[in-house]
Short mmCIF file of C-alpha atoms and ligand atoms in Angstrom, two decimals:
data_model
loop_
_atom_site.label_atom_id
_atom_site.label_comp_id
_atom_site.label_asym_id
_atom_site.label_seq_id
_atom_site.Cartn_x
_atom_site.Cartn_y
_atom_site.Cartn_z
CA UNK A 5 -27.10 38.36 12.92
CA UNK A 6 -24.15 39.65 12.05
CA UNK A 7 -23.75 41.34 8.24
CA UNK A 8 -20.15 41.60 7.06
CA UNK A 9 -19.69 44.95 5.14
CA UNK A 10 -16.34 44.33 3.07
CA UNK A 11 -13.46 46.57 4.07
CA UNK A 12 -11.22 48.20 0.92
CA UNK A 13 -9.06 45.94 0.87
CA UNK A 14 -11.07 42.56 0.81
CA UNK A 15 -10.79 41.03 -2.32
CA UNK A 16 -13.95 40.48 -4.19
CA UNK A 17 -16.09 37.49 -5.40
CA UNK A 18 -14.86 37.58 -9.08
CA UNK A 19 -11.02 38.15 -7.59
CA UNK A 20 -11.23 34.61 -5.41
CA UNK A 21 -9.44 31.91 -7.47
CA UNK A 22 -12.54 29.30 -6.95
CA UNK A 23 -10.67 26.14 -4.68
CA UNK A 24 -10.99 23.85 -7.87
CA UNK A 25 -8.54 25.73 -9.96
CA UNK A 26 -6.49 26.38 -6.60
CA UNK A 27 -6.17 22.83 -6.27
CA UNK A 28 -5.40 22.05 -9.76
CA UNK A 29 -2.54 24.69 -10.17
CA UNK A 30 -1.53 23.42 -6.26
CA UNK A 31 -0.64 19.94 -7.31
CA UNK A 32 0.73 21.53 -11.03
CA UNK A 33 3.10 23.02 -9.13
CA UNK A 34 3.81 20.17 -6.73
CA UNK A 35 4.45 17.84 -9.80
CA UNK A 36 6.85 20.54 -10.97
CA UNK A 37 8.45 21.18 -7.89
CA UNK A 38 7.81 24.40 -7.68
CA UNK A 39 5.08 24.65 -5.13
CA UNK A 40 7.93 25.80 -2.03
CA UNK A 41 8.72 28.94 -4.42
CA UNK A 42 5.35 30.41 -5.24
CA UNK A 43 3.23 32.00 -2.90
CA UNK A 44 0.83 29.58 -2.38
CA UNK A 45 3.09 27.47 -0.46
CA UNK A 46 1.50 26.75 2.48
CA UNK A 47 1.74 23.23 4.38
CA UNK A 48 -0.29 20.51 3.76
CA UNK A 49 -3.31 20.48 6.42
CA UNK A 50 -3.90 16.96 7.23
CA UNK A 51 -5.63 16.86 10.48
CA UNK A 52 -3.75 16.18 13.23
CA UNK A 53 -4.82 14.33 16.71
CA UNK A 54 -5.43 17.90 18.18
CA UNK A 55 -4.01 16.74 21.49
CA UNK A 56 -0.17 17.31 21.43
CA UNK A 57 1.94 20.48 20.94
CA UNK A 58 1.70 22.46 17.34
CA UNK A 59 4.53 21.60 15.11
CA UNK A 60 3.75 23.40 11.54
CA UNK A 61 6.30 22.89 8.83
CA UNK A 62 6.33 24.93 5.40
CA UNK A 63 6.23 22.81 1.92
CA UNK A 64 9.23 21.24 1.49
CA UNK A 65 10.85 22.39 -1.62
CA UNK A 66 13.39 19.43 -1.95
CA UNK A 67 12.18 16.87 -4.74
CA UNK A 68 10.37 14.22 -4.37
CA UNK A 69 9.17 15.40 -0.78
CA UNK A 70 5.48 15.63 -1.11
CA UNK A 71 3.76 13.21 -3.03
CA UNK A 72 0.70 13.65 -3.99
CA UNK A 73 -0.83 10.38 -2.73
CA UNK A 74 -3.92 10.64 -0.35
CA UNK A 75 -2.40 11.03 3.46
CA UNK A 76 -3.11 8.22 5.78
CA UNK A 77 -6.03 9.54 8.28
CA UNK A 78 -3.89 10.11 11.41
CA UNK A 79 -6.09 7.69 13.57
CA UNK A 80 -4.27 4.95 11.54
CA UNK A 81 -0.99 6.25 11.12
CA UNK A 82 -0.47 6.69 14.81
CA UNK A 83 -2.32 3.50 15.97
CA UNK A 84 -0.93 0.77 13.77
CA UNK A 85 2.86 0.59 14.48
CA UNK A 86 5.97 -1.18 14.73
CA UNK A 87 8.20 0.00 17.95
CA UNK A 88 8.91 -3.38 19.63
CA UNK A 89 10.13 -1.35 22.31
CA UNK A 90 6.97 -1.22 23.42
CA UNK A 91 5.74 -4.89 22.63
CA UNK A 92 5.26 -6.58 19.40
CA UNK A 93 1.67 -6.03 18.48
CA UNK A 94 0.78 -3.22 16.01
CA UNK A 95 -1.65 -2.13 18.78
CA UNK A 96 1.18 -2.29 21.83
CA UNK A 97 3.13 0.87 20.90
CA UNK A 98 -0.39 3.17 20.50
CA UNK A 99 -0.85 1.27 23.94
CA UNK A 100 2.08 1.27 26.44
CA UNK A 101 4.27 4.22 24.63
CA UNK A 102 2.43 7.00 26.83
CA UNK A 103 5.28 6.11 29.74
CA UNK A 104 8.64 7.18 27.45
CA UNK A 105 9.53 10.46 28.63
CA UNK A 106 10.54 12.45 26.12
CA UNK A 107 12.05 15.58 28.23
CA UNK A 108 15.10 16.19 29.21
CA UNK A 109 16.50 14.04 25.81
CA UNK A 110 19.75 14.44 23.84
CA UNK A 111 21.05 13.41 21.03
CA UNK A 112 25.03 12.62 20.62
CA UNK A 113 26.69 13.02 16.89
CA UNK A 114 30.07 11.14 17.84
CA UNK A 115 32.81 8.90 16.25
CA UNK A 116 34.41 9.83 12.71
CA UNK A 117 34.12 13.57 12.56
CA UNK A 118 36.11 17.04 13.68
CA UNK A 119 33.00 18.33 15.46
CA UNK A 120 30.86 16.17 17.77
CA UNK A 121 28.66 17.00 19.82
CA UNK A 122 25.81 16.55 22.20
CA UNK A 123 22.28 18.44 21.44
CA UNK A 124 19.67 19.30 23.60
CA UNK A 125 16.46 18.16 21.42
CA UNK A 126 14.72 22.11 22.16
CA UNK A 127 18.01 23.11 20.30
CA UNK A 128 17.94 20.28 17.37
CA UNK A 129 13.70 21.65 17.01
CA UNK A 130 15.78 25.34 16.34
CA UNK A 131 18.41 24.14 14.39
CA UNK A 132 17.02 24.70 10.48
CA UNK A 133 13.54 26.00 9.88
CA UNK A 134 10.88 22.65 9.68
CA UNK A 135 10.08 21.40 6.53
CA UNK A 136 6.56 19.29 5.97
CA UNK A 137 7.36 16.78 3.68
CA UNK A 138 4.47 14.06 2.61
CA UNK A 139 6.20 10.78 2.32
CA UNK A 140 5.31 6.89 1.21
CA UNK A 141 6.07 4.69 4.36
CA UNK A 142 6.57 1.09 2.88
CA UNK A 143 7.18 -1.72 5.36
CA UNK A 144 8.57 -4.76 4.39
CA UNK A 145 5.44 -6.75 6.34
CA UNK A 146 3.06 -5.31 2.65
CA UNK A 147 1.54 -2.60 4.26
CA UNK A 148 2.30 1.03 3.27
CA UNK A 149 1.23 4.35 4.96
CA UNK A 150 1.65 8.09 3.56
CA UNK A 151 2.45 10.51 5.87
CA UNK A 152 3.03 13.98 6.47
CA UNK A 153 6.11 14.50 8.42
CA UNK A 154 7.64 17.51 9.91
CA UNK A 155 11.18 18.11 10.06
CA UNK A 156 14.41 18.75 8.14
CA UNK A 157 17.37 16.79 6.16
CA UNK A 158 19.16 14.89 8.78
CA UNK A 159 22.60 16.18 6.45
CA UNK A 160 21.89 19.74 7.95
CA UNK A 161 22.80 18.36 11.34
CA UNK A 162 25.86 16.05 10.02
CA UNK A 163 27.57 18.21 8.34
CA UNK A 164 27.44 20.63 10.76
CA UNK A 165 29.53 17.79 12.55
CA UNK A 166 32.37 18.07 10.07
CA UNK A 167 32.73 14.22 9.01
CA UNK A 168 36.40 13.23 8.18
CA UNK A 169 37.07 10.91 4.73
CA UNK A 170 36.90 7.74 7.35
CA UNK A 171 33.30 8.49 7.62
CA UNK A 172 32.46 5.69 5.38
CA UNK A 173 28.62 4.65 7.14
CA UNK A 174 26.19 5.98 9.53
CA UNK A 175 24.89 4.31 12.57
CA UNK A 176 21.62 5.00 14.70
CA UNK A 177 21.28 3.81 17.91
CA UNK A 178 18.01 4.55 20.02
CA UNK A 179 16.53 4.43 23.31
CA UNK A 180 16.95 1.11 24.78
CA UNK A 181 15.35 1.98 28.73
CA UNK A 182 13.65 -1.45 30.80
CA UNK A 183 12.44 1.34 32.63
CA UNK A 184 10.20 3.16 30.10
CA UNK A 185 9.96 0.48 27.53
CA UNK A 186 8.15 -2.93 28.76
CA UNK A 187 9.38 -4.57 25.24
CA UNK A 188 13.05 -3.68 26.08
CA UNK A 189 12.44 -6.96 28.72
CA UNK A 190 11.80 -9.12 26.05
CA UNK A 191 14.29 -10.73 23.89
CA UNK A 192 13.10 -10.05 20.68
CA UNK A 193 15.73 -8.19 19.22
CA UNK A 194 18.82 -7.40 20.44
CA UNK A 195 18.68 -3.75 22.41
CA UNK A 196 19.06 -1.11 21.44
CA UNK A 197 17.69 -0.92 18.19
CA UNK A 198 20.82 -0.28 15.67
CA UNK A 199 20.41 1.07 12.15
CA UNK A 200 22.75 2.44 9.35
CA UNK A 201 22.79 3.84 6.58
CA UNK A 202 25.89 4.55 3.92
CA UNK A 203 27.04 8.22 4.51
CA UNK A 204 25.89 9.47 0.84
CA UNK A 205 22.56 7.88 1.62
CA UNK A 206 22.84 9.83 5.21
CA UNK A 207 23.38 13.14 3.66
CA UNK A 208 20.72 12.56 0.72
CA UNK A 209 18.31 15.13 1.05
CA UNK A 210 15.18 13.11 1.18
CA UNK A 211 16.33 11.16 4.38
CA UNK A 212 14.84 13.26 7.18
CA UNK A 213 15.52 13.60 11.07
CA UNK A 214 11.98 14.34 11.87
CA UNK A 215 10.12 15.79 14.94
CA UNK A 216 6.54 15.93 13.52
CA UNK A 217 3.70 14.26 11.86
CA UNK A 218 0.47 15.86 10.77
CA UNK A 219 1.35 19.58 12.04
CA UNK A 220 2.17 17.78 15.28
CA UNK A 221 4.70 17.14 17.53
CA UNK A 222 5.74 13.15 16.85
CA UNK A 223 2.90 11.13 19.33
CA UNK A 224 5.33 8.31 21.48
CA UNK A 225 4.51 5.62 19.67
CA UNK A 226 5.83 6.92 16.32
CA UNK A 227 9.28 7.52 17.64
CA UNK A 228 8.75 10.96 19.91
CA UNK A 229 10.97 13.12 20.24
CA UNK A 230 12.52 12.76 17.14
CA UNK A 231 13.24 9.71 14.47
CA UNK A 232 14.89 8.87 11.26
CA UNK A 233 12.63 8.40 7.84
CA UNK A 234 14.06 7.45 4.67
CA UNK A 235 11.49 6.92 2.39
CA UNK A 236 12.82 4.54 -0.07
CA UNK A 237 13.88 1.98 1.99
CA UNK A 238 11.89 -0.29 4.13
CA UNK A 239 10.22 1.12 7.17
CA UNK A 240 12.39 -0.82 10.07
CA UNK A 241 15.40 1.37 8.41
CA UNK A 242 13.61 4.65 10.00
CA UNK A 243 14.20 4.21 13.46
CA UNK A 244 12.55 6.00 15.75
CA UNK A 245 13.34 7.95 19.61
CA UNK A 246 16.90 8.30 18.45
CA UNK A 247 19.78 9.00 20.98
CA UNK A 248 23.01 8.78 19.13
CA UNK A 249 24.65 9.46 15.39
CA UNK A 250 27.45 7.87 14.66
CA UNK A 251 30.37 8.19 12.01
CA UNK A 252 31.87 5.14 11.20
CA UNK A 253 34.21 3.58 8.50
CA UNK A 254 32.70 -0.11 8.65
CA UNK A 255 29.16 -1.33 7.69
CA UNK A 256 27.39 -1.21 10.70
CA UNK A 257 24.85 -4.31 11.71
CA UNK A 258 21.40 -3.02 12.77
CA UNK A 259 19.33 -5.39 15.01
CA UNK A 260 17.43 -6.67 12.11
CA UNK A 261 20.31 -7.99 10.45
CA UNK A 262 21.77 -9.46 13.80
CA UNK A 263 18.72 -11.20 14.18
CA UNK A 264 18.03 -12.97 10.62
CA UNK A 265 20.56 -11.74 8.07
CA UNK A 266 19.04 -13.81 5.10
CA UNK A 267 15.57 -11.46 5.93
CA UNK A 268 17.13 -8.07 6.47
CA UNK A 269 19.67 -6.79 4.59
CA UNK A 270 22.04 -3.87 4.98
CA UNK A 271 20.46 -1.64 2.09
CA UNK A 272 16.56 -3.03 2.52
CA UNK A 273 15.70 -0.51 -0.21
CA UNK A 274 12.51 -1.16 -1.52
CA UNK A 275 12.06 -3.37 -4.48
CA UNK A 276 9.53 -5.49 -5.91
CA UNK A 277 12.01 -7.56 -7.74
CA UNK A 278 13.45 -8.78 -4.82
CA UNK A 279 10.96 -11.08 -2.36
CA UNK A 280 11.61 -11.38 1.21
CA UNK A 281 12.23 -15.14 1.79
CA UNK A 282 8.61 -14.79 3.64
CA UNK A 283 6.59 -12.17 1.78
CA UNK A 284 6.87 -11.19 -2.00
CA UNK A 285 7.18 -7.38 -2.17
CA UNK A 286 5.74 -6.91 -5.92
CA UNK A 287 2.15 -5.47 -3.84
CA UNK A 288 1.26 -3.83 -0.63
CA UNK A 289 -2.13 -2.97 1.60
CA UNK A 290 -2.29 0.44 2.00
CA UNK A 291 -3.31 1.44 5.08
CA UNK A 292 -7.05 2.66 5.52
CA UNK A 293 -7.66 1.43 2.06
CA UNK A 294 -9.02 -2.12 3.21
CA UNK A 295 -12.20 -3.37 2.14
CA UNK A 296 -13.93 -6.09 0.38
CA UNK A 297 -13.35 -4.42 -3.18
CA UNK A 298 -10.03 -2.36 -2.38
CA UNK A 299 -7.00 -3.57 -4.65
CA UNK A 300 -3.59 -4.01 -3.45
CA UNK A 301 -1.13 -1.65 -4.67
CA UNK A 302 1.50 -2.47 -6.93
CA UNK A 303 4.87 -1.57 -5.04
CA UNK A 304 6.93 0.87 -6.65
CA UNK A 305 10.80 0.89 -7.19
CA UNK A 306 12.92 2.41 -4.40
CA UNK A 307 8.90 3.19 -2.79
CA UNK A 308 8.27 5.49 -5.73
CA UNK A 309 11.73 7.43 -5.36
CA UNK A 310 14.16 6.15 -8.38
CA UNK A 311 14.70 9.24 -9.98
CA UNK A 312 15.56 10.91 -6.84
CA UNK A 313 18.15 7.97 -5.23
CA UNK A 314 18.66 5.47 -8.32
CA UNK A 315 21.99 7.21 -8.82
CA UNK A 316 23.51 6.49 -5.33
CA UNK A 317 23.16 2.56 -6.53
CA UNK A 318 24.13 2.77 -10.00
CA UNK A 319 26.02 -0.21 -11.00
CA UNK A 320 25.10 -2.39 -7.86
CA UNK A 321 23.36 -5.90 -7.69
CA UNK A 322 20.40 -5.18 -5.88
CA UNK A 323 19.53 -8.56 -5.39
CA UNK A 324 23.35 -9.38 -3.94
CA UNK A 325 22.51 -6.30 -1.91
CA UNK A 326 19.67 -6.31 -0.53
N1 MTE B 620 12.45 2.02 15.65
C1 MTE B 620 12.61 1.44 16.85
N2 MTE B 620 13.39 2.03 17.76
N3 MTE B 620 11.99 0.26 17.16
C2 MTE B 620 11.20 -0.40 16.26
O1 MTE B 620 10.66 -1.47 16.57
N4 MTE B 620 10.24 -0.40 13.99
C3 MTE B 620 10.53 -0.02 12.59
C4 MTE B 620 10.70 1.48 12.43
N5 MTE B 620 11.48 2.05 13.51
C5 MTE B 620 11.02 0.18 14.97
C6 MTE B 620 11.66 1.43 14.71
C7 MTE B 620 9.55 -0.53 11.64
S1 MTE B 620 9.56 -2.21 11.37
C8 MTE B 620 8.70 0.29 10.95
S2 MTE B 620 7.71 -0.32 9.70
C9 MTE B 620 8.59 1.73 11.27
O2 MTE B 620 9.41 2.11 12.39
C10 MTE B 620 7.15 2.05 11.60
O3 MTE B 620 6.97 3.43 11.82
P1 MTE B 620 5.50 3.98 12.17
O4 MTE B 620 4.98 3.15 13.32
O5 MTE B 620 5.68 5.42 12.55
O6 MTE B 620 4.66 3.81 10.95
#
């Protein structure tokens, strides 16, 4: 057996701050904001699979980026999804996703801007230093997920794009391949999935281009190599294996909205005042929390994050604009 003899500079016993009080002063600081600027400001560990590539991201200092809600195990978060890509099931994607091929991939940043470009996705994973930010996933279905994500404010890479003053919106467009994606056959929605987002909301920086979940590269199903999330807006607005950015100066129409415009509308921020025509969104199911006792969750305005994008819709009907 082997005795451990403490060298000079081991702290001792009485020095340890015991983990209670670490905790405590851990999620102080988070509430303040403050946790990125103290020494103590190391990421979150949620466990991750433990079978793809390491992707560690330091606490993210902008606000609002980590709540302090209990993470969704990542069993569940990366084995109930939406990617109709790969078949309409919340099992499918978990499923039939192990056949997208995530390497060689680029990403085009293209249309209203001075600078556009086409990156290599090993150069987008170098571009700013990765942030982990622990985010409320709400999907418009009632269910809601938190998860940590790794990655960095999608405006880091947009500006670096120089948008000109026509650069009213932003448009996503993903990987639409028959070839990888069994779903892409089907004609469920109209491929490839198309999102957008206004260009203030683009450059907000909560709305993240990320690359990681759970200290982990992203697995395939939840949008590998890299994805949109904007967190106060419905999940179907975070859309996932992207392949091109573009600047444009009209509203784009994302595949939702194509395919039932009185369900999905352009903004699809997240509001319990507003019902979709088939679900009410005052409550959700959090995911993992089921259970013969467990209470839904009231659902929060804008998911939870009013004081960080109320502002951007100051003076708009919300219910016009949904
Ligand atoms: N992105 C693509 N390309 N295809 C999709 O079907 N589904 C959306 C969104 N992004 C979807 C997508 C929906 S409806 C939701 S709720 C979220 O992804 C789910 O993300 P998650 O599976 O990582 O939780």
């Amino acid at each position: 057996m082997l005795i451990k003899t403490p060298a000079p500079h081991d702290p001792l016993p009485s020095e340890i701050t015991p983990q209670s009080i670490y905790l405590d002063r851990r999620s102080a600081l988070a509430a303040l904001g403050l946790a990125a600027a103290s020494p103590l400001a190391l990421a979150q560990s949620v466990p991750g699979g433990g079978k793809l590539p390491k992707l560690p991201g330091a606490r993210s200092a902008v606000a609002g980026a980590m709540v302090l809600d209990k993470p969704t195990s990542y069993a569940d978060a990366s084995s109930y999804n939406n990617f109709y890509e790969f078949g309409t099931d919340k099992s499918d994607p978990a499923e039939h996703a192990h056949t997208l091929k995530t390497r060689p991939w680029t990403v085009s940043v293209e249309g209203e801007c001075a600078k556009p470009g086409r990156y290599d996705i090993d150069a987008l994973l170098k571009l700013a230093p990765m942030e982990e930010r622990i985010y409320r996933l709400r999907c418009v279905e009632g269910w809601s997920m938190v998860i940590p994500w790794v990655g960095y404010s999608l405006g880091t890479l947009l500006k670096l794009a120089e948008p000109t003053a026509k650069a009213k919106y932003v448009e996503f467009t993903t990987l639409a391949d028959r070839a990888q994606m069994p779903g892409v056959r089907s004609g469920v929605l109209d491929w490839p999935y198309v999102e957008g987002l206004r260009i203030d909301e683009a450059m907000h920086p909560l709305t993240l281009l990320a690359f990681g979940m759970y200290g982990e590269v992203l697995p395939n199903q939840n949008g590998a190599p890299l994805r949109l999330v904007v967190p106060w807006k419905y999940g179907f607005k975070s859309a996932k294996s992207l392949v091109k950015i573009r600047f444009v100066e009209k509203q784009p129409t994302s595949s939702w909205t194509k395919a039932a415009q009185q369900e999905y509308g352009f903004y699809s921020n997240v509001n319990p005042n507003v019902p979709h025509p088939r679900w009410s969104q005052a409550t959700e199911r959090r995911i993992g929390e089921d259970g013969l006792f467990s209470r839904k969750r009231p659902t929060l305005m804008f998911n939870g994050y009013e004081a960080q994008v109320g502002q951007l819709y100051a003076g708009m009907d919300l219910k016009k604009n949904y």
